[in-house]
mmCIF file of C-alpha atoms in Angstrom:
data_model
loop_
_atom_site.group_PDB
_atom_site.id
_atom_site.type_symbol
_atom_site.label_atom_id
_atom_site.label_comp_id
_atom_site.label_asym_id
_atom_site.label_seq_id
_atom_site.Cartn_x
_atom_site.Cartn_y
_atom_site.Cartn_z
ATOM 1 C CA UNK A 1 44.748 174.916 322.581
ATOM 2 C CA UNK A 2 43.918 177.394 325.325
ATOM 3 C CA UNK A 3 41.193 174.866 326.579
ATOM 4 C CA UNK A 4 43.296 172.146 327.214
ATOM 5 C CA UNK A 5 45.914 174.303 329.195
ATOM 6 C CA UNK A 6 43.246 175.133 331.037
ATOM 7 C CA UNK A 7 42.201 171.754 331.843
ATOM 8 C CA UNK A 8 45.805 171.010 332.817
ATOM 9 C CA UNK A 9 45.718 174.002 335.293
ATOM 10 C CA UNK A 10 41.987 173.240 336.648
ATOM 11 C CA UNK A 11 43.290 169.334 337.338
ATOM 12 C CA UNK A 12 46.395 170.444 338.751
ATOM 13 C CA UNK A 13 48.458 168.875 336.322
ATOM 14 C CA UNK A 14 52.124 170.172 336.291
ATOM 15 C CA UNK A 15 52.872 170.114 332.269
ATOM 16 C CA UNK A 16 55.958 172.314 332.421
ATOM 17 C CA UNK A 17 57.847 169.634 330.951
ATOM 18 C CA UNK A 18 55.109 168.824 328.550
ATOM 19 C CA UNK A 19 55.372 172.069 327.045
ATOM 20 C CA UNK A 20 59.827 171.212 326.565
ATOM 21 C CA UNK A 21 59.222 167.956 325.131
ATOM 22 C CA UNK A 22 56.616 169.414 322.694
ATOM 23 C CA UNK A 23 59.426 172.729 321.551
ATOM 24 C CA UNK A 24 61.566 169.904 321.565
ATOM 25 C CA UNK A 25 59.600 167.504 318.821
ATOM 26 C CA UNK A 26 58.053 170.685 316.068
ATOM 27 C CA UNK A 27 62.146 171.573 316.413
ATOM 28 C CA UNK A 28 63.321 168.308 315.184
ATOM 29 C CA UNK A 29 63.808 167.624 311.455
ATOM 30 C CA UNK A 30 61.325 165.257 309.945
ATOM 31 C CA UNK A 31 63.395 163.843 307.164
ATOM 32 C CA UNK A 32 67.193 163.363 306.951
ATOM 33 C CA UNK A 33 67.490 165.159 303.361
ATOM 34 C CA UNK A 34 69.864 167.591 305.192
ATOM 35 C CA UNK A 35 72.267 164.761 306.262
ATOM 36 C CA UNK A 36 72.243 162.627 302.987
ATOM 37 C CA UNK A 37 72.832 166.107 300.960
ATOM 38 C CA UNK A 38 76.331 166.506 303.062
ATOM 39 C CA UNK A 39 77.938 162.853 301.776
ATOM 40 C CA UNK A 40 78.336 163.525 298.347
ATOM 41 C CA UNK A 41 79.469 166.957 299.163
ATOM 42 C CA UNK A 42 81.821 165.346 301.497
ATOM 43 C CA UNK A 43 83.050 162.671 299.657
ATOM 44 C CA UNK A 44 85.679 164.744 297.868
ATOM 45 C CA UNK A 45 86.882 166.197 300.944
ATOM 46 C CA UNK A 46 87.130 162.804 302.519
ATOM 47 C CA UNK A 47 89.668 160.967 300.604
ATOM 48 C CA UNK A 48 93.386 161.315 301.017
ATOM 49 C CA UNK A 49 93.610 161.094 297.310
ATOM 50 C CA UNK A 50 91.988 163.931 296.762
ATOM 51 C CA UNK A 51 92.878 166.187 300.315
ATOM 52 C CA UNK A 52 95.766 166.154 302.699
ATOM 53 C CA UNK A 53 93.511 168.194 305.012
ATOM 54 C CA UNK A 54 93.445 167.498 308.904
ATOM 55 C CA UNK A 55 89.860 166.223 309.857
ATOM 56 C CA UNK A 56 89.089 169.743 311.404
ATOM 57 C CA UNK A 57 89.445 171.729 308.210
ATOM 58 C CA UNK A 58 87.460 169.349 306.603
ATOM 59 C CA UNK A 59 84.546 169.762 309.222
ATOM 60 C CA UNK A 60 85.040 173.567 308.628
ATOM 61 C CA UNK A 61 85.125 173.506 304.711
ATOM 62 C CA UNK A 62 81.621 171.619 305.231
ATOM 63 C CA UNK A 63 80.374 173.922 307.039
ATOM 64 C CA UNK A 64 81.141 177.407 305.223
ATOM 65 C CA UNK A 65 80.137 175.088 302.426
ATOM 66 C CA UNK A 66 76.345 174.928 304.238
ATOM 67 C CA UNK A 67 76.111 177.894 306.130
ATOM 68 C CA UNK A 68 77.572 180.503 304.036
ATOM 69 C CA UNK A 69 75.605 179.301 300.747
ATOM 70 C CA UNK A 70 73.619 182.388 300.430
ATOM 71 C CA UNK A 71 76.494 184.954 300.570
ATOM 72 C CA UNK A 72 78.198 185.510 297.522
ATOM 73 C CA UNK A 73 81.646 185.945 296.518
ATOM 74 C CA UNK A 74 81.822 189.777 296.693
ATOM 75 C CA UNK A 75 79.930 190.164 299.714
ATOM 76 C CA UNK A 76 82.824 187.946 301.337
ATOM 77 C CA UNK A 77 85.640 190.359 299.403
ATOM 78 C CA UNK A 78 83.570 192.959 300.886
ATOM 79 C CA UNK A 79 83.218 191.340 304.437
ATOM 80 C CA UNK A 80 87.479 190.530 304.032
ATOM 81 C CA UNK A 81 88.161 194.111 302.690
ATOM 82 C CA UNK A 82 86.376 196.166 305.771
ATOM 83 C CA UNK A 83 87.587 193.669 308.371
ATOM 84 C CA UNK A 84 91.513 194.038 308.822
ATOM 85 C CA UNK A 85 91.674 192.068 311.683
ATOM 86 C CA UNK A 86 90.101 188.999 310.064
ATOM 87 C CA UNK A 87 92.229 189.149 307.003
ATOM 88 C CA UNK A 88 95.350 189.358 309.526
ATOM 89 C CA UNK A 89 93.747 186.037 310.775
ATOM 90 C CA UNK A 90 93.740 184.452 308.016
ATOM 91 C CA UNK A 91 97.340 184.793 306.695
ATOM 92 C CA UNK A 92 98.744 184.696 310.620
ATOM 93 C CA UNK A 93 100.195 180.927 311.460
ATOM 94 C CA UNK A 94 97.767 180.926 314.362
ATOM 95 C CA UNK A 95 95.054 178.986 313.603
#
């Protein structure tokens, strides 16, 4: 790899943006397994038969849903229990 940086800098070639577009492609996803696995998930929270939840509730019960999947339920009573402002938060009407 170090020889053809090299080369780039020997040929004055400017590959600044060479080097973004590359960070840019290994970051992307190479399957859409992570988007599929959210519409069944979603599917119950979806329907007004099932939820009378505004659209941005929804988008935030998906998201503890995926993001907080390794915590478990005592480390959030925990988390609630030590935190006073968050529990204040929670039961305030400003949301």
């Amino acid at each position: 790899m170090d020889g053809n940086i090299q080369r780039f800098q020997n040929e004055h070639i400017p590959c600044e943006n060479l080097f973004i577009l590359v960070q840019f492609l290994l970051y992307c996803p190479r399957t859409n397994a992570a988007v599929k696995r959210v519409f069944p998930i979603s599917k119950d929270f979806w329907t007004c038969e099932k939820s009378r939840l505004n659209i941005d509730t929804r988008a935030e019960a998906l998201a503890e849903k995926f993001n907080m999947k390794d915590i478990s339920c005592s480390d959030i009573s925990n988390l609630l229990l030590e935190d006073d402002t968050m529990t204040k938060n929670i039961h305030s009407m400003e949301k």
